[in-house]
């Protein structure tokens, strides 16, 4: 049955045919339709489209049977018209042969002009890219009323979401003088001034719900209040309906189950400033009475009630009840659904049903459908174009054939995000994974969608200062693969894909200072166990050849050789976030005619052989900008207690006499070379970082950090080691430091300024003697850009710390305080860069206003 539109097109077509037939002498009996065979089709007026393409779109093909007059030709016009490419379409009879029962058609078209350029005026350069992505306009496309209207609407919505409620969009069309049958389309945008919300009035609010609580419930609709200082006050039409639902949820959370919004009105209180009235009827306040469970067989009602944490007489909080049943509360907080899903019951379902309401009391029955346990079927990794798939698979806790576990799934997402080879923001987003359950077979497929990001880093720098050239060159391949060393085509520029780290670094300032280092780490030894292997070696040389002082001699020099090897093992207890790391290191200092006021001796060799054991736990959600979790480590470094094996005294004449025991040894006549040829100490270190996201919808992250270090001795007569102490203060950068120390930053103070000094019996002058330190940090962080190409976040901090020469003088809260602001930039090719401004309050000489710059490390 023909539609009304098709009938109208057919009628118009008949009139056209009649006129064309008379003009061409073709005789058509319109009162007696008959069937013909299409002998051919000719096209005129086409420029951009080929003749065959238009004929194919029309549906009139040679050899086909048509009725003249009839619906087929009307349908051909309709099909061509619906393409949107033409502003005029006509189909007429070109010729007709009644004897041969054949008909030839002529399709006459007038093409719409093509758009040679789409432009925007009145918008920022950064907004143009966003608009182009939303509009998906291409050069060579057609421009119609539909395109004009839909594009204008999309642009208007874009700016209304940004708070420009009075935006006006005007499409401007001009002929392109360079291209035939082409036009240029410009969208002239008049954004006007941004409209912001000044006041929100909550009418009908009960006394037990504060205005602040209601205001905070509206996530995107904020009034100009002090507590909304960091929030946008623009009015967002798209988010406003959701915020009205959030408002009612806040009433429900307070026990007002019947709360409803009577009306809302939006009006201008002044130019570009809105007022919003929200008139609510909270209704009666309700309380829980009896809570019962049905359908549960795996867990008892008491066990489930313990997770629910709701007692008789509690406020009837439907929102919190639902969170404790099905999730959506704080991270790592156990809910009923998660307890079942961790045991494989993926198809578990629970529904809270109000069975009786009497007065202000509500009886609730929790109806459970446990279902059957689900088994993991296919685990698919998508998007790993460079990184080997086995690198990702060994990180995930979900394995085919295992029972489904919600905790294992969440841990797998976290491990992928913190791997360092993929975009952590994409991995943690809902698009980062797909779950495909199959209730018929009680199985589930999980697809992890990863996004590769550049991970290797290159460092090249050079400069001229102090009449000398300073240069640094370094490269770090953070996704190296030894397995592909001999694979053809893998060297681009080096074999990558196995998440190993290979790094080289060279630094020089001519003949004055030279440093070379190399390191390698394998996160999974032999690729089969979560045991890491780390190897590193380095060499530094410093001389007295310094152009700034016109000293070109090499008669004084200090050389340091070092090597270390370590193994780290993931533990299963107390949980599998713990790692036990063991390291053996060797360091040798070789001095030739060195400065006695700089080091403890001027000629000789000192050896530092140490073993370090570290117990750490890292549950942060990613590396660069963690939002939740903790990173805690406790380490102990030990050298052999050489002094406990010594039993010789040295006389003033240089003779050695048996003292009988290490307790009787007197070191007064020992030289520094004799005493420190083999360094001894035990060193304790504790560091703890805690991350907490403060608001559900805002990425404000609170980072708190505690640090403590102590360098101890085995023998009081021997005393503290001159090696491996702590230098506290400043930016935490080591510079040319070759001395065996650990540098601790303390923003707001000059470098090393909080480190105590002491007179040395072996050296002229004073030396640093930081043997105990503590430090406390509170940072508030906020991300600015979170993209694979760059991560930028700002911070404000409060910091306090101090350093002591002796454990007996240690006062943990006698600290130097500072505060300030900073910014961090992470670039995949360079690493982490940062600048901080800090103000030290407790040292007028070394404190005050200080700027600190950092590269490749965290405070």
Tab-separated table of C-alpha atoms in Angstrom, residues 161-395:
chain	number	residue	atom	x	y	z
A	161	UNK	CA	27.375	22.632	29.306
A	162	UNK	CA	30.139	25.142	29.966
A	163	UNK	CA	27.673	27.647	31.451
A	164	UNK	CA	27.044	29.886	28.413
A	165	UNK	CA	23.272	29.623	28.491
A	166	UNK	CA	22.706	32.561	26.124
A	167	UNK	CA	24.906	31.266	23.323
A	168	UNK	CA	23.850	32.029	19.752
A	169	UNK	CA	25.067	30.119	16.691
A	170	UNK	CA	24.649	31.519	13.191
A	171	UNK	CA	25.657	29.408	10.138
A	172	UNK	CA	27.184	31.633	7.431
A	173	UNK	CA	27.413	30.280	3.865
A	174	UNK	CA	29.635	31.869	1.189
A	175	UNK	CA	30.571	30.728	-2.299
A	176	UNK	CA	34.069	29.332	-2.736
A	177	UNK	CA	35.613	31.319	-5.602
A	178	UNK	CA	38.417	28.801	-6.075
A	179	UNK	CA	36.468	25.540	-6.320
A	180	UNK	CA	33.548	24.916	-8.681
A	181	UNK	CA	30.147	24.239	-7.086
A	182	UNK	CA	31.640	24.585	-3.602
A	183	UNK	CA	30.740	26.665	-0.588
A	184	UNK	CA	32.436	27.621	2.681
A	185	UNK	CA	30.436	27.274	5.875
A	186	UNK	CA	31.307	29.241	8.980
A	187	UNK	CA	29.568	28.846	12.346
A	188	UNK	CA	29.619	32.261	13.981
A	189	UNK	CA	29.355	31.701	17.739
A	190	UNK	CA	28.360	34.420	20.146
A	191	UNK	CA	28.868	32.791	23.541
A	192	UNK	CA	27.782	35.741	25.578
A	193	UNK	CA	28.769	35.828	29.213
A	194	UNK	CA	28.914	32.718	31.348
A	195	UNK	CA	25.809	32.292	33.485
A	196	UNK	CA	26.521	31.155	37.019
A	197	UNK	CA	24.372	30.160	39.942
A	198	UNK	CA	24.214	32.648	42.777
A	199	UNK	CA	21.673	31.126	45.174
A	200	UNK	CA	19.935	27.810	45.683
A	201	UNK	CA	16.982	27.862	48.068
A	202	UNK	CA	15.818	24.603	49.636
A	203	UNK	CA	12.174	25.181	50.523
A	204	UNK	CA	10.541	22.686	52.859
A	205	UNK	CA	13.846	21.491	54.342
A	206	UNK	CA	13.379	19.743	57.731
A	207	UNK	CA	15.467	20.927	60.667
A	208	UNK	CA	17.474	17.690	60.993
A	209	UNK	CA	18.968	18.045	57.479
A	210	UNK	CA	21.367	20.943	57.089
A	211	UNK	CA	21.370	23.183	54.049
A	212	UNK	CA	25.060	22.299	53.623
A	213	UNK	CA	24.247	18.588	53.314
A	214	UNK	CA	21.584	19.235	50.686
A	215	UNK	CA	23.927	21.545	48.775
A	216	UNK	CA	26.709	18.945	48.801
A	217	UNK	CA	24.350	16.296	47.456
A	218	UNK	CA	24.015	18.230	44.195
A	219	UNK	CA	27.267	17.261	42.494
A	220	UNK	CA	27.193	19.595	39.477
A	221	UNK	CA	24.771	22.317	40.561
A	222	UNK	CA	26.543	24.627	43.007
A	223	UNK	CA	25.718	28.009	44.488
A	224	UNK	CA	28.248	30.759	45.162
A	225	UNK	CA	29.190	29.708	48.684
A	226	UNK	CA	32.525	29.551	50.469
A	227	UNK	CA	32.341	25.770	50.845
A	228	UNK	CA	31.993	25.515	47.041
A	229	UNK	CA	35.193	27.491	46.457
A	230	UNK	CA	36.783	24.749	44.326
A	231	UNK	CA	33.581	23.803	42.507
A	232	UNK	CA	32.203	25.232	39.301
A	233	UNK	CA	29.131	27.476	39.723
A	234	UNK	CA	27.989	27.230	36.107
A	235	UNK	CA	24.521	25.915	35.380
A	236	UNK	CA	24.618	22.624	33.476
A	237	UNK	CA	21.284	21.710	31.907
A	238	UNK	CA	22.439	18.147	31.258
A	239	UNK	CA	23.391	17.430	34.870
A	240	UNK	CA	20.570	19.347	36.565
A	241	UNK	CA	17.992	16.470	36.412
A	242	UNK	CA	20.537	14.093	38.005
A	243	UNK	CA	21.194	16.563	40.784
A	244	UNK	CA	17.476	16.779	41.549
A	245	UNK	CA	17.491	12.986	41.944
A	246	UNK	CA	20.545	13.262	44.197
A	247	UNK	CA	18.654	15.770	46.327
A	248	UNK	CA	15.794	13.328	46.889
A	249	UNK	CA	18.322	10.559	47.645
A	250	UNK	CA	19.727	12.709	50.438
A	251	UNK	CA	16.227	12.955	51.940
A	252	UNK	CA	15.860	9.178	51.603
A	253	UNK	CA	19.221	8.723	53.317
A	254	UNK	CA	17.924	10.703	56.291
A	255	UNK	CA	14.861	8.458	56.626
A	256	UNK	CA	12.377	10.442	54.539
A	257	UNK	CA	11.314	7.611	52.208
A	258	UNK	CA	8.307	9.561	50.804
A	259	UNK	CA	10.241	12.738	49.971
A	260	UNK	CA	9.353	14.331	46.645
A	261	UNK	CA	10.140	17.460	44.706
A	262	UNK	CA	6.999	19.563	44.353
A	263	UNK	CA	8.404	22.135	41.958
A	264	UNK	CA	11.628	23.787	40.904
A	265	UNK	CA	12.108	27.182	39.310
A	266	UNK	CA	15.113	28.813	37.702
A	267	UNK	CA	15.231	32.595	37.353
A	268	UNK	CA	17.663	35.457	36.936
A	269	UNK	CA	18.423	37.350	40.146
A	270	UNK	CA	20.775	39.671	38.284
A	271	UNK	CA	22.523	39.778	34.920
A	272	UNK	CA	24.195	36.398	34.226
A	273	UNK	CA	23.358	35.172	37.728
A	274	UNK	CA	20.708	32.553	38.450
A	275	UNK	CA	18.609	31.719	41.430
A	276	UNK	CA	17.095	28.254	41.900
A	277	UNK	CA	14.170	27.396	44.159
A	278	UNK	CA	13.660	23.730	45.051
A	279	UNK	CA	10.364	23.176	46.861
A	280	UNK	CA	10.276	19.760	48.523
A	281	UNK	CA	7.854	17.789	50.645
A	282	UNK	CA	9.966	15.525	52.885
A	283	UNK	CA	7.005	13.641	54.333
A	284	UNK	CA	7.298	11.515	57.469
A	285	UNK	CA	10.603	10.249	58.886
A	286	UNK	CA	10.824	6.449	59.119
A	287	UNK	CA	12.893	3.934	61.092
A	288	UNK	CA	13.892	0.287	60.637
A	289	UNK	CA	11.997	-2.274	62.705
A	290	UNK	CA	12.387	-5.947	61.702
A	291	UNK	CA	14.956	-7.076	59.114
A	292	UNK	CA	14.720	-10.659	57.866
A	293	UNK	CA	16.610	-12.718	55.267
A	294	UNK	CA	15.164	-15.320	52.904
A	295	UNK	CA	16.770	-17.509	50.253
A	296	UNK	CA	20.195	-17.574	51.857
A	297	UNK	CA	21.925	-20.922	52.320
A	298	UNK	CA	25.635	-20.108	51.908
A	299	UNK	CA	25.788	-17.542	54.703
A	300	UNK	CA	23.683	-17.344	57.856
A	301	UNK	CA	21.335	-14.470	58.564
A	302	UNK	CA	23.619	-13.335	61.395
A	303	UNK	CA	26.604	-13.178	59.043
A	304	UNK	CA	24.647	-11.140	56.529
A	305	UNK	CA	23.271	-8.810	59.215
A	306	UNK	CA	26.819	-8.199	60.417
A	307	UNK	CA	27.748	-6.950	56.941
A	308	UNK	CA	24.544	-4.902	56.650
A	309	UNK	CA	25.225	-3.144	60.007
A	310	UNK	CA	21.623	-2.006	60.483
A	311	UNK	CA	19.830	-2.448	63.803
A	312	UNK	CA	16.231	-2.089	64.883
A	313	UNK	CA	15.486	1.570	65.559
A	314	UNK	CA	18.040	2.947	63.082
A	315	UNK	CA	16.928	5.686	60.708
A	316	UNK	CA	15.381	4.200	57.587
A	317	UNK	CA	18.354	4.999	55.327
A	318	UNK	CA	17.504	3.374	51.986
A	319	UNK	CA	20.631	4.687	50.251
A	320	UNK	CA	23.166	3.261	52.701
A	321	UNK	CA	21.172	0.029	52.932
A	322	UNK	CA	21.411	-0.420	49.161
A	323	UNK	CA	25.145	0.306	49.167
A	324	UNK	CA	25.756	-2.350	51.816
A	325	UNK	CA	23.674	-4.804	49.860
A	326	UNK	CA	24.957	-4.283	46.321
A	327	UNK	CA	28.054	-2.093	46.580
A	328	UNK	CA	28.814	1.510	45.722
A	329	UNK	CA	30.229	2.464	49.116
A	330	UNK	CA	33.836	3.183	50.052
A	331	UNK	CA	36.592	1.300	48.318
A	332	UNK	CA	37.639	-1.962	50.005
A	333	UNK	CA	34.449	-1.867	52.069
A	334	UNK	CA	32.757	-5.261	52.128
A	335	UNK	CA	29.110	-5.513	51.082
A	336	UNK	CA	26.722	-8.466	50.847
A	337	UNK	CA	26.985	-8.721	47.073
A	338	UNK	CA	30.770	-8.654	47.099
A	339	UNK	CA	30.913	-11.317	49.794
A	340	UNK	CA	28.914	-13.639	47.536
A	341	UNK	CA	30.756	-12.648	44.342
A	342	UNK	CA	34.124	-13.287	45.985
A	343	UNK	CA	32.916	-16.852	46.469
A	344	UNK	CA	32.015	-17.267	42.791
A	345	UNK	CA	28.315	-16.318	42.962
A	346	UNK	CA	28.394	-13.866	40.060
A	347	UNK	CA	24.665	-14.284	39.366
A	348	UNK	CA	23.728	-13.470	42.953
A	349	UNK	CA	20.855	-11.056	43.411
A	350	UNK	CA	19.306	-9.464	46.479
A	351	UNK	CA	16.215	-7.316	46.694
A	352	UNK	CA	15.018	-5.353	49.725
A	353	UNK	CA	11.221	-5.570	50.013
A	354	UNK	CA	9.155	-3.527	52.455
A	355	UNK	CA	6.774	-6.068	53.956
A	356	UNK	CA	5.022	-3.892	56.526
A	357	UNK	CA	4.821	-0.193	57.362
A	358	UNK	CA	3.255	0.657	60.696
A	359	UNK	CA	3.366	4.242	61.865
A	360	UNK	CA	6.933	5.388	61.360
A	361	UNK	CA	8.405	1.851	61.394
A	362	UNK	CA	9.285	-0.304	58.378
A	363	UNK	CA	9.790	-4.063	58.222
A	364	UNK	CA	12.175	-5.123	55.444
A	365	UNK	CA	12.715	-8.574	54.002
A	366	UNK	CA	15.969	-9.227	52.116
A	367	UNK	CA	15.088	-11.677	49.351
A	368	UNK	CA	18.163	-13.458	48.023
A	369	UNK	CA	18.643	-15.494	44.870
A	370	UNK	CA	22.095	-17.039	45.253
A	371	UNK	CA	22.288	-18.795	41.892
A	372	UNK	CA	25.193	-21.047	41.028
A	373	UNK	CA	28.905	-20.385	41.197
A	374	UNK	CA	30.392	-18.983	38.000
A	375	UNK	CA	33.656	-20.200	36.491
A	376	UNK	CA	36.012	-17.982	34.511
A	377	UNK	CA	36.031	-19.031	30.878
A	378	UNK	CA	37.934	-16.796	28.450
A	379	UNK	CA	40.314	-14.071	29.644
A	380	UNK	CA	41.019	-11.774	26.702
A	381	UNK	CA	43.623	-9.003	26.492
A	382	UNK	CA	42.938	-6.261	23.913
A	383	UNK	CA	45.079	-3.311	22.875
A	384	UNK	CA	48.578	-4.567	23.805
A	385	UNK	CA	50.205	-3.740	20.497
A	386	UNK	CA	53.754	-3.602	21.941
A	387	UNK	CA	53.734	-5.293	25.333
A	388	UNK	CA	53.783	-9.080	25.291
A	389	UNK	CA	50.452	-10.613	26.276
A	390	UNK	CA	52.071	-12.849	28.888
A	391	UNK	CA	53.287	-9.719	30.711
A	392	UNK	CA	49.671	-8.695	31.219
A	393	UNK	CA	48.392	-12.205	31.951
A	394	UNK	CA	50.891	-12.798	34.741
A	395	UNK	CA	49.648	-9.619	36.462
